[in-house]
Structures are given as C-alpha cells and as structure tokens.
Coordinates of C-alpha atoms in Angstrom, one line a residue:
M1 CA 80.6 88.5 92.5
N2 CA 81.3 88.8 96.3
P3 CA 78.2 87.1 97.9
A4 CA 77.3 87.9 101.6
V5 CA 74.6 87.0 103.9
Y6 CA 72.9 89.3 106.5
V7 CA 71.3 87.8 109.6
L8 CA 69.1 89.9 112.1
G9 CA 67.7 88.5 115.2
G10 CA 64.3 89.5 116.5
P11 CA 61.2 88.2 118.3
D12 CA 60.4 85.8 115.6
G13 CA 63.9 84.3 115.4
Y14 CA 66.5 85.1 112.8
R15 CA 65.9 86.1 109.3
A16 CA 68.4 86.2 106.5
I17 CA 68.9 88.0 103.2
T18 CA 71.7 87.5 100.7
D19 CA 73.5 89.8 98.3
D20 CA 75.8 89.1 95.4
W21 CA 78.1 92.0 96.0
G22 CA 78.0 92.6 100.0
A23 CA 81.2 90.8 100.9
A24 CA 83.3 93.3 99.3
S25 CA 82.7 95.8 102.1
V26 CA 81.4 94.0 105.2
D27 CA 83.9 95.6 107.6
L28 CA 83.6 99.1 106.1
D29 CA 79.8 98.9 106.4
L30 CA 80.0 97.9 110.0
L31 CA 82.3 100.8 111.0
A32 CA 79.3 103.0 110.5
G33 CA 78.0 101.6 114.0
P34 CA 74.9 100.0 115.2
D35 CA 72.5 102.8 114.6
T36 CA 73.1 103.1 110.9
V37 CA 73.6 99.3 110.2
M38 CA 70.4 98.3 112.3
V39 CA 68.4 100.7 110.0
L40 CA 69.6 99.2 106.9
M41 CA 69.5 95.6 108.2
G42 CA 66.0 96.0 109.5
R43 CA 64.6 97.4 106.3
A44 CA 66.3 94.7 104.4
S45 CA 65.2 91.8 106.7
A46 CA 61.5 92.4 105.9
Y47 CA 62.3 90.8 102.6
G48 CA 64.5 87.9 104.1
Q49 CA 63.7 84.4 104.8
P50 CA 64.0 82.5 108.1
L51 CA 67.7 81.3 108.5
S52 CA 68.1 77.9 107.0
G53 CA 69.5 74.9 109.0
T54 CA 71.6 73.7 106.0
G55 CA 74.3 75.3 103.8
E56 CA 72.5 74.4 100.5
G57 CA 72.6 77.4 98.0
D58 CA 75.3 79.4 99.6
D59 CA 78.5 77.6 99.3
D60 CA 80.2 80.6 97.9
V61 CA 79.2 83.1 100.5
Q62 CA 82.3 85.3 101.3
G63 CA 81.1 87.4 104.0
G64 CA 78.4 87.6 106.5
V65 CA 76.9 89.6 109.5
L66 CA 74.8 88.4 112.3
V67 CA 73.3 91.1 114.5
D68 CA 71.6 90.0 117.9
P69 CA 70.1 93.0 119.3
E70 CA 68.7 91.4 122.4
R71 CA 72.1 90.0 123.6
K72 CA 74.0 92.8 121.8
V73 CA 76.2 90.5 119.9
L74 CA 77.8 91.2 116.5
L75 CA 79.2 88.3 114.7
F76 CA 80.8 88.7 111.2
F77 CA 83.3 87.5 108.7
A78 CA 84.9 88.4 105.5
L79 CA 87.0 87.1 102.7
E80 CA 88.7 90.4 101.7
G81 CA 89.0 93.9 103.0
P82 CA 91.0 95.5 105.8
S83 CA 89.7 93.0 108.5
V84 CA 91.4 90.1 106.7
R85 CA 94.7 91.6 106.1
M86 CA 97.5 91.1 108.3
R87 CA 98.6 94.8 108.3
T88 CA 95.2 96.2 109.2
R89 CA 93.3 93.3 110.9
R90 CA 94.0 94.3 114.5
A91 CA 93.2 98.0 113.7
T92 CA 89.9 97.1 111.9
L93 CA 88.7 94.9 114.6
A94 CA 89.5 97.6 117.2
L95 CA 87.7 100.2 115.3
V96 CA 84.6 98.0 114.9
R97 CA 84.5 97.3 118.6
A98 CA 84.8 101.0 119.2
A99 CA 82.0 101.7 116.8
W100 CA 79.8 99.2 118.6
P101 CA 80.2 100.2 122.2
G102 CA 78.7 97.9 124.6
W103 CA 78.3 95.1 122.1
D104 CA 80.1 91.8 122.1
V105 CA 81.9 91.9 118.7
R106 CA 83.1 88.5 117.5
W107 CA 84.8 87.2 114.4
A108 CA 83.1 84.2 112.8
Y109 CA 86.1 81.8 111.9
G110 CA 83.7 79.2 110.6
G111 CA 82.0 81.6 108.3
R112 CA 78.3 81.0 107.5
T113 CA 78.5 77.8 109.7
D114 CA 79.4 80.0 112.7
L115 CA 76.3 82.2 112.1
R116 CA 74.0 79.1 111.9
A117 CA 75.5 77.6 115.1
Y118 CA 75.0 80.9 117.0
A119 CA 71.3 81.0 115.9
G120 CA 70.9 77.5 117.5
L121 CA 71.0 75.5 114.2
D122 CA 72.9 72.2 114.1
P123 CA 76.1 72.4 111.8
A124 CA 75.8 68.7 111.3
D125 CA 72.7 69.4 109.1
D126 CA 74.8 71.1 106.5
P127 CA 75.4 68.3 103.8
D128 CA 78.9 69.9 103.1
R129 CA 80.2 69.4 106.6
D130 CA 82.3 66.3 106.0
K131 CA 82.9 67.0 102.3
R132 CA 86.3 66.0 100.8
V133 CA 88.6 68.8 99.8
W134 CA 89.5 69.5 96.3
E135 CA 93.3 68.8 95.9
S136 CA 93.7 70.8 92.8
D137 CA 92.7 73.9 94.9
L138 CA 96.1 74.1 96.3
S139 CA 99.0 75.6 94.3
E140 CA 102.5 77.0 95.1
T141 CA 103.1 80.7 95.0
D142 CA 106.2 82.8 95.4
G143 CA 104.8 85.2 98.0
V144 CA 107.8 87.5 97.9
A145 CA 107.5 88.3 94.2
L146 CA 103.8 89.0 94.4
P147 CA 103.1 92.5 93.0
Y148 CA 100.5 93.8 95.5
P149 CA 100.9 94.8 99.2
N150 CA 98.6 92.2 100.7
P151 CA 99.5 88.9 99.2
E152 CA 97.0 86.1 99.9
V153 CA 99.8 83.7 100.9
T154 CA 99.4 80.7 103.4
V155 CA 102.7 79.9 105.1
V156 CA 103.2 76.3 105.9
T157 CA 106.2 75.3 108.0
L158 CA 107.4 71.8 109.0
D159 CA 109.6 70.6 111.9
G160 CA 111.7 67.6 111.3
A161 CA 112.1 68.4 107.7
D162 CA 112.8 72.1 108.6
R163 CA 110.9 73.5 105.6
C164 CA 108.8 76.6 104.7
H165 CA 106.3 76.5 101.8
L166 CA 104.3 79.3 100.3
V167 CA 100.8 78.0 99.3
W168 CA 97.8 79.6 97.7
Y169 CA 94.2 78.2 98.1
A170 CA 90.7 79.5 97.0
F171 CA 88.4 77.5 99.1
D172 CA 89.9 75.2 101.9
H173 CA 92.7 76.0 104.3
P174 CA 95.5 73.4 103.9
V175 CA 94.9 72.1 107.4
M176 CA 91.5 70.7 106.0
Y177 CA 93.6 68.2 103.8
G178 CA 94.9 66.1 106.8
P179 CA 98.1 64.2 106.7
A180 CA 97.7 63.8 102.7
L181 CA 99.0 67.4 102.7
L182 CA 102.5 66.3 103.7
D183 CA 102.6 64.1 100.5
W184 CA 101.7 67.2 98.4
L185 CA 104.2 69.4 100.1
A186 CA 107.0 66.9 99.6
A187 CA 107.2 67.8 95.9
A188 CA 106.7 71.6 96.7
T189 CA 109.4 74.4 96.8
D190 CA 111.1 74.9 100.1
H191 CA 111.6 78.6 100.6
G192 CA 113.6 78.2 103.8
A193 CA 111.9 81.2 105.6
Y194 CA 109.2 83.9 105.1
H195 CA 109.2 87.3 106.6
E196 CA 106.4 89.1 104.6
L197 CA 102.5 89.3 105.2
A198 CA 100.2 86.4 105.0
V199 CA 96.5 85.5 105.5
A200 CA 96.8 82.3 106.9
G201 CA 99.4 79.7 108.2
L202 CA 100.0 76.1 109.4
H203 CA 102.8 74.5 111.4
V204 CA 103.3 70.8 111.4
D205 CA 105.6 68.9 114.0
T206 CA 105.9 65.6 112.2
E207 CA 107.8 64.0 115.1
R208 CA 105.5 64.8 117.8
R209 CA 102.4 64.7 115.4
R210 CA 101.2 68.2 116.4
V211 CA 99.5 70.7 114.2
G212 CA 98.8 74.5 114.7
W213 CA 96.9 76.7 112.3
W214 CA 95.5 80.1 112.0
V215 CA 93.6 82.3 109.6
T216 CA 92.5 85.9 109.2
N217 CA 89.5 85.2 107.0
H218 CA 87.4 82.1 107.6
Q219 CA 87.0 78.4 107.0
I220 CA 83.6 76.8 106.8
H221 CA 83.4 73.8 109.1
H222 CA 86.7 74.7 110.8
D223 CA 85.7 72.6 113.7
T224 CA 86.2 69.4 111.7
A225 CA 89.9 70.1 111.2
A226 CA 91.1 67.9 114.1
A227 CA 89.0 65.0 112.9
R228 CA 90.8 65.3 109.5
W229 CA 94.2 64.5 111.4
P230 CA 93.4 61.2 113.2
G231 CA 96.3 60.4 115.7
W232 CA 97.4 64.0 115.7
T233 CA 97.0 67.0 118.1
V234 CA 95.5 69.9 116.3
E235 CA 95.4 73.4 117.8
F236 CA 93.4 76.3 116.2
W237 CA 95.2 79.6 116.8
E238 CA 92.4 81.8 115.5
D239 CA 94.2 84.8 114.1
R240 CA 97.3 84.6 116.4
W241 CA 100.1 84.3 113.9
A242 CA 102.6 84.9 116.8
E243 CA 101.9 81.4 117.8
H244 CA 103.1 80.3 114.4
R245 CA 106.2 82.4 114.7
T246 CA 107.1 80.8 118.0
A247 CA 106.4 77.3 116.9
S248 CA 108.3 77.7 113.6
G249 CA 111.5 78.7 115.2
G250 CA 111.7 81.8 113.1
R251 CA 111.0 80.1 109.6
F252 CA 107.9 82.4 109.7
D253 CA 108.8 85.7 111.2
P254 CA 106.6 88.6 109.8
T255 CA 107.2 92.2 110.7
E256 CA 104.7 93.3 113.3
P257 CA 102.1 95.7 111.7
D258 CA 102.2 99.4 112.6
D259 CA 98.8 99.6 114.5
A260 CA 98.8 103.3 114.7
A261 CA 99.3 103.8 110.9
A262 CA 96.8 101.1 110.2
L263 CA 94.1 102.6 112.4
T264 CA 94.5 105.8 110.4
D265 CA 94.3 104.0 107.0
V266 CA 91.2 102.1 107.9
R267 CA 89.5 105.1 109.2
D268 CA 90.2 106.9 105.9
A269 CA 89.0 104.0 103.9
A270 CA 85.9 103.9 105.8
L271 CA 85.2 107.5 105.5
Q272 CA 85.7 107.5 101.8
H273 CA 83.5 104.3 101.5
W274 CA 80.6 106.4 103.1
T275 CA 81.1 109.4 101.1
P276 CA 79.0 109.7 97.8
I277 CA 80.6 109.8 94.4
L278 CA 78.7 112.7 92.9
H279 CA 79.2 111.8 89.2
D280 CA 78.1 108.2 90.0
Q281 CA 74.4 108.0 90.0
D282 CA 74.4 104.7 91.9
G283 CA 76.7 106.0 94.7
L284 CA 78.6 103.6 96.7
P285 CA 77.2 100.2 97.6
C286 CA 77.3 100.4 101.3
L287 CA 75.7 97.2 102.8
A288 CA 75.7 96.4 99.1
G289 CA 72.3 95.6 97.6
L290 CA 70.3 96.2 100.7
D291 CA 69.6 99.9 99.7
H292 CA 72.1 100.8 96.9
R293 CA 72.7 104.4 96.8
G294 CA 70.3 105.4 99.6
P295 CA 72.6 104.6 102.6
V296 CA 75.4 106.9 101.2
S297 CA 73.0 110.0 100.8
R298 CA 70.8 109.5 103.8
Q299 CA 73.0 107.5 106.3
G300 CA 76.4 108.9 105.1
P301 CA 76.6 111.7 107.6
A302 CA 75.8 109.8 110.7
A303 CA 78.0 106.9 109.4
R304 CA 81.0 109.2 109.0
A305 CA 80.4 110.8 112.4
A306 CA 80.4 107.3 113.9
I307 CA 83.6 106.4 112.2
A308 CA 85.4 109.5 113.4
E309 CA 84.0 108.9 116.9
A310 CA 85.3 105.3 116.9
Y311 CA 88.7 106.4 115.7
R312 CA 88.9 108.9 118.7
S313 CA 87.9 106.1 121.0
A314 CA 90.3 103.5 119.7
T315 CA 93.4 105.9 119.7
A316 CA 92.6 107.4 123.1
G317 CA 94.5 104.9 125.0

C-alpha cells in the first residue's frame, strides 16, 4: 500500500480523507491544476473527518496534500515519484507551481506533521513526536551498484574522519539518531566519495560539532532533529544538496540534473497518468481512491490541457 491523506480547508475548518494507494501519484495528480484537483477533493471531503490533532492511526502515511482555498496555499509531500527524485525534483516542483498560478506552493518536509501544524494543530499532541528511532532500520547499501536509475541512497559524510557512507533507511533519516549514529557508522564501509543520485544526505563535522542535513522526501517531526544532537549545531538544508556538496569538500559531488530534459520527462509522465487505459476497466487511479476511474474519463481532458499549459509556462523563461 501507499497511503496518503488529503486535507481540504473550508468555512468549517479542515477535513481529511485517507486512501491506501494515493501516495503513489500525489505529484502527478497535482499537475492537473487547481480546477481539477479541487473538484476531486471537494467531492471526497464530504466523506472525510475533521483533521485530527494527533498522529494516531496514520504512522505509515507516505504522501499528503493540504489545500487552503482561502489563502491559496498548496502544501504537499510524497515518498516516491518525480518530486522526490534528485533528477526530476526541481522540474516537478516548477511544473506544479506553474500548474497552480497565483498559489503559494510549498513542500511539507515534516510530512503529515507539517499539514497539522499549518491547520493550527499542536505537533506536541502527537504521541510519536519524541519517539526513539529503530536502530535496525539503518543498513548499508552500495549505491553505485544499485540496478535502477533513482537509487534511494542517503549519503553521510564526516569531517575529521574524512569518510563517506552510503546508507538506506525506511522510516527515519539518519539525523534522527543523534550522536549515536557515529558509533554505528564506525563499523560501516567507507566509500571515499559518491558522485551519483541520492534522496537524502547528512554531513557531520565532528571537530566543530556541526551537522547539516537535507532530504527530498519528508521526515515526520523533522523539527526535533536539533534536540536529538545536544551540544551540537544542527542546520536543516531542506532539499539543497549543494550545501552538502560544499560542506563535504567534494566527497559528495553529484552531477547536476538536466532540468530541461527533466521538465519534458515529468510532463510526459503526467500526460500518460491522466490518459485512460482503454483495456483497463478501472482506468488510472488519479487522486487514487477518491474517484477511481472517474477522474480519467471526466477530468482527463482538462487535466491534460493544464499539464501542457504548465509546461509551456515553465519553459517560457
């Protein structure tokens, strides 16, 4: 499953609906623009519930959307898809912003906790806010040898020891482990340097006791990261992997994505996403579960027109 939460603001506050498969296509759904998305979310929110103040029951949420029509704010996050891949991230966000002209489009780095905070709920009410991380979630990976083009590698570099480690995690970014991470890394393989794609990174300056970290997907309760490193200075770089490149002295030095090619690739993926598969009676699950095959047949033409216009706008400069 790829569970997602959709939150729509209105005169009666924020209503939320969850779906087991929506996170697989959050970014491609949003590229249809506000006219299409608002129709689908408005229809679905009638069956939703007021947004809860806690995180109980949705620990595994992998994607989410909050739409505030009054302030024209779109807040979203995902775990997979073109918006979280280094090669296509900038292009995807540029296309979403072009598809939502006049809206303040934001990435929710804290995942569902950011959605709740925006809606005025207190993140401290979430019982998982200060949970201890699961050490066995971390594992080493040889990112260079991974067989697919967008490896989910997290790059950890260390000053002082002058090391570079390739890490895989399923739930919590390595920064959430605090200084205990250094003991775990002491037994990990030093790759020297890494020049390929990644989804997250962490740089640790052990002598100055400084930490910088970034991510292209999300980390729930990311605002607690600094408190997990008492006595250290912790800086969150959002998705700015260039900060990591500079701090690491070249140990992490990925090739910059071709944004022009990425814009075309994301556009094509979105157009295909909003095109019915004629031999599949269920069609494509756009805003998965909120309307099933209905959005493709009824909203598809308008969605594809919005995607094409967003591409023209994003490439005009």
